[in-house]
Amino acid sequence: YEMSMVTGVQTCALPIFETGRCSAEGQCATDDECPMDEICDGGMCVFSGLTDDGSGGPCSLPAIYFAFDSDKITPQSTAALEEAASCFSENVAGGKKVWLEAHADNVGTEEYNILLTERRGQSVRNFMTTLGVAGEGMQVISKGMLEAAGTDEASRAKDRRVAFIWE
């Protein structure tokens, strides 16, 4: 780390692309400094314990799906999100957190798919915010093609999604 004498803020001395995080192994200040499936808890990166049982959590919406190479929410997904918005809003206001776990299929480069899934997650987060869900209760996890299982168009279509995982 390097400490600025003017601001007193620590900055990363290691390039993020080499280590995947700014802080020393396992140490963190925010969730963003931890690997994908970990959260920052008391200054340490720990497994989040989040699991997707496929039920869609308290709002019964397990995921929405996207067209190939797109971050645009489809009309069908728009309707599903609008229908679930009040449930999301009530649960987030009640202290629950929802992880918007964004996925891509296995077509394209890893780098491109990470950026695509970030855009997908943010488009869902932004849309839900316009429907009254508090933004601080939703966090995007960009998985890229990490969990892609598709081998043909029909199965790849299932990989292009944002899944809702409740904490």
Tab-separated table of C-alpha atoms in Angstrom:
chain	number	residue	atom	x	y	z
A	1	TYR	CA	0.000	0.000	0.000
A	2	GLU	CA	0.927	3.588	-0.410
A	3	MET	CA	-0.444	6.195	1.997
A	4	SER	CA	-1.106	9.721	0.808
A	5	MET	CA	0.224	12.187	3.355
A	6	VAL	CA	-2.260	14.800	2.132
A	7	THR	CA	-5.467	12.755	2.180
A	8	GLY	CA	-4.485	9.908	4.486
A	9	VAL	CA	-6.059	7.488	2.010
A	10	GLN	CA	-4.416	4.182	1.160
A	11	THR	CA	-4.047	3.387	-2.517
A	12	CYS	CA	-3.222	0.140	-4.171
A	13	ALA	CA	0.482	-0.449	-4.770
A	14	LEU	CA	-0.214	-3.640	-6.771
A	15	PRO	CA	-1.881	-3.500	-10.169
A	16	ILE	CA	-5.401	-4.882	-9.786
A	17	PHE	CA	-5.108	-6.986	-12.964
A	18	GLU	CA	-2.274	-9.015	-11.401
A	19	THR	CA	-3.907	-9.877	-8.096
A	20	GLY	CA	-7.630	-9.417	-8.720
A	21	ARG	CA	-7.819	-7.202	-5.639
A	22	CYS	CA	-6.106	-4.162	-4.243
A	23	SER	CA	-5.543	-5.339	-0.697
A	24	ALA	CA	-3.268	-8.032	0.654
A	25	GLU	CA	-4.561	-11.596	0.261
A	26	GLY	CA	-7.797	-11.955	2.208
A	27	GLN	CA	-7.812	-8.416	3.623
A	28	CYS	CA	-10.402	-5.884	2.504
A	29	ALA	CA	-12.296	-2.717	3.248
A	30	THR	CA	-15.213	-3.289	0.852
A	31	ASP	CA	-16.870	-6.234	-0.927
A	32	ASP	CA	-15.420	-4.983	-4.233
A	33	GLU	CA	-11.917	-5.942	-3.056
A	34	CYS	CA	-12.893	-9.598	-2.563
A	35	PRO	CA	-13.223	-12.400	-5.127
A	36	MET	CA	-16.576	-12.920	-6.798
A	37	ASP	CA	-18.124	-15.315	-4.262
A	38	GLU	CA	-16.770	-13.579	-1.147
A	39	ILE	CA	-17.766	-10.563	0.912
A	40	CYS	CA	-15.746	-8.283	3.150
A	41	ASP	CA	-16.513	-9.113	6.782
A	42	GLY	CA	-14.483	-7.441	9.506
A	43	GLY	CA	-11.619	-6.636	7.134
A	44	MET	CA	-11.338	-10.188	5.779
A	45	CYS	CA	-12.689	-11.704	2.570
A	46	VAL	CA	-14.952	-14.623	3.479
A	47	PHE	CA	-17.218	-16.894	1.450
A	48	SER	CA	-20.552	-15.141	1.137
A	49	GLY	CA	-22.563	-18.280	1.778
A	50	LEU	CA	-25.008	-17.177	-0.877
A	51	THR	CA	-26.652	-20.017	-2.694
A	52	ASP	CA	-29.187	-20.031	-5.452
A	53	ASP	CA	-31.776	-22.695	-4.717
A	54	GLY	CA	-33.740	-21.741	-7.825
A	55	SER	CA	-36.804	-20.572	-5.894
A	56	GLY	CA	-36.299	-16.890	-6.617
A	57	GLY	CA	-36.311	-16.050	-2.914
A	58	PRO	CA	-39.139	-14.143	-1.253
A	59	CYS	CA	-40.329	-12.665	-4.561
A	60	SER	CA	-40.414	-15.962	-6.512
A	61	LEU	CA	-38.382	-14.532	-9.385
A	62	PRO	CA	-35.283	-16.703	-9.880
A	63	ALA	CA	-33.863	-14.886	-12.948
A	64	ILE	CA	-34.508	-12.840	-16.053
A	65	TYR	CA	-32.966	-13.630	-19.429
A	66	PHE	CA	-31.237	-11.587	-22.135
A	67	ALA	CA	-30.795	-11.821	-25.896
A	68	PHE	CA	-27.390	-12.713	-27.326
A	69	ASP	CA	-24.777	-9.981	-26.793
A	70	SER	CA	-27.331	-7.656	-25.194
A	71	ASP	CA	-27.809	-5.855	-21.901
A	72	LYS	CA	-31.304	-4.636	-22.849
A	73	ILE	CA	-34.118	-5.911	-20.666
A	74	THR	CA	-36.664	-7.744	-22.835
A	75	PRO	CA	-40.376	-6.874	-22.719
A	76	GLN	CA	-41.101	-10.215	-21.010
A	77	SER	CA	-38.454	-9.516	-18.355
A	78	THR	CA	-39.713	-5.943	-17.958
A	79	ALA	CA	-43.154	-7.298	-17.095
A	80	ALA	CA	-41.696	-9.810	-14.600
A	81	LEU	CA	-39.608	-7.105	-12.906
A	82	GLU	CA	-42.552	-4.709	-12.731
A	83	GLU	CA	-44.682	-7.428	-11.159
A	84	ALA	CA	-41.994	-8.216	-8.560
A	85	ALA	CA	-40.975	-4.602	-7.830
A	86	SER	CA	-43.171	-4.065	-4.748
A	87	CYS	CA	-41.961	-7.352	-3.242
A	88	PHE	CA	-38.328	-6.385	-3.911
A	89	SER	CA	-38.915	-2.937	-2.423
A	90	GLU	CA	-40.561	-4.309	0.749
A	91	ASN	CA	-37.836	-6.898	1.319
A	92	VAL	CA	-34.969	-4.479	0.683
A	93	ALA	CA	-36.623	-1.875	2.935
A	94	GLY	CA	-36.934	-4.621	5.560
A	95	GLY	CA	-33.158	-5.104	5.571
A	96	LYS	CA	-32.701	-7.927	3.089
A	97	LYS	CA	-30.112	-7.659	0.354
A	98	VAL	CA	-30.447	-9.073	-3.137
A	99	TRP	CA	-27.454	-9.997	-5.251
A	100	LEU	CA	-27.936	-9.496	-8.973
A	101	GLU	CA	-25.758	-12.333	-10.234
A	102	ALA	CA	-25.152	-11.601	-13.911
A	103	HIS	CA	-24.124	-14.351	-16.339
A	104	ALA	CA	-23.116	-14.747	-19.982
A	105	ASP	CA	-22.862	-17.667	-22.371
A	106	ASN	CA	-19.503	-19.083	-23.447
A	107	VAL	CA	-19.331	-17.190	-26.746
A	108	GLY	CA	-16.715	-14.417	-26.840
A	109	THR	CA	-13.737	-13.592	-24.666
A	110	GLU	CA	-13.701	-13.743	-20.890
A	111	GLU	CA	-12.953	-10.015	-20.685
A	112	TYR	CA	-15.836	-9.076	-22.977
A	113	ASN	CA	-18.288	-11.279	-21.096
A	114	ILE	CA	-17.290	-9.829	-17.710
A	115	LEU	CA	-18.044	-6.343	-19.045
A	116	LEU	CA	-21.286	-7.549	-20.660
A	117	THR	CA	-22.495	-9.118	-17.421
A	118	GLU	CA	-21.621	-5.956	-15.485
A	119	ARG	CA	-23.816	-4.001	-17.915
A	120	ARG	CA	-26.616	-6.571	-17.593
A	121	GLY	CA	-26.549	-6.408	-13.811
A	122	GLN	CA	-26.446	-2.614	-13.809
A	123	SER	CA	-29.347	-2.386	-16.267
A	124	VAL	CA	-31.476	-4.533	-13.929
A	125	ARG	CA	-30.337	-2.543	-10.872
A	126	ASN	CA	-31.078	0.784	-12.588
A	127	PHE	CA	-34.495	-0.403	-13.788
A	128	MET	CA	-35.470	-1.692	-10.343
A	129	THR	CA	-34.351	1.624	-8.840
A	130	THR	CA	-36.736	3.457	-11.181
A	131	LEU	CA	-39.490	1.171	-9.833
A	132	GLY	CA	-38.779	2.258	-6.248
A	133	VAL	CA	-36.349	-0.413	-5.003
A	134	ALA	CA	-33.535	1.112	-2.921
A	135	GLY	CA	-30.291	0.834	-4.878
A	136	GLU	CA	-28.184	0.186	-1.786
A	137	GLY	CA	-30.071	-3.069	-1.232
A	138	MET	CA	-28.991	-4.499	-4.590
A	139	GLN	CA	-25.451	-5.491	-5.528
A	140	VAL	CA	-24.265	-6.706	-8.917
A	141	ILE	CA	-21.965	-9.715	-9.151
A	142	SER	CA	-20.533	-10.051	-12.668
A	143	LYS	CA	-19.796	-13.711	-13.339
A	144	GLY	CA	-19.068	-13.412	-17.056
A	145	MET	CA	-18.996	-16.879	-18.600
A	146	LEU	CA	-17.604	-18.473	-15.415
A	147	GLU	CA	-20.627	-20.755	-14.930
A	148	ALA	CA	-21.723	-21.076	-18.569
A	149	ALA	CA	-22.894	-24.598	-19.335
A	150	GLY	CA	-24.516	-24.184	-22.750
A	151	THR	CA	-23.392	-26.241	-25.732
A	152	ASP	CA	-26.023	-25.143	-28.269
A	153	GLU	CA	-28.199	-22.064	-28.761
A	154	ALA	CA	-31.060	-23.325	-26.588
A	155	SER	CA	-28.820	-24.063	-23.615
A	156	ARG	CA	-26.685	-20.934	-24.137
A	157	ALA	CA	-29.872	-18.845	-23.927
A	158	LYS	CA	-30.273	-20.097	-20.335
A	159	ASP	CA	-26.754	-18.867	-19.543
A	160	ARG	CA	-27.604	-15.261	-20.539
A	161	ARG	CA	-29.304	-14.148	-17.337
A	162	VAL	CA	-29.340	-12.133	-14.148
A	163	ALA	CA	-30.232	-14.372	-11.196
A	164	PHE	CA	-31.675	-12.962	-7.962
A	165	ILE	CA	-30.022	-14.327	-4.841
A	166	TRP	CA	-31.329	-13.114	-1.497
A	167	GLU	CA	-29.212	-12.714	1.641
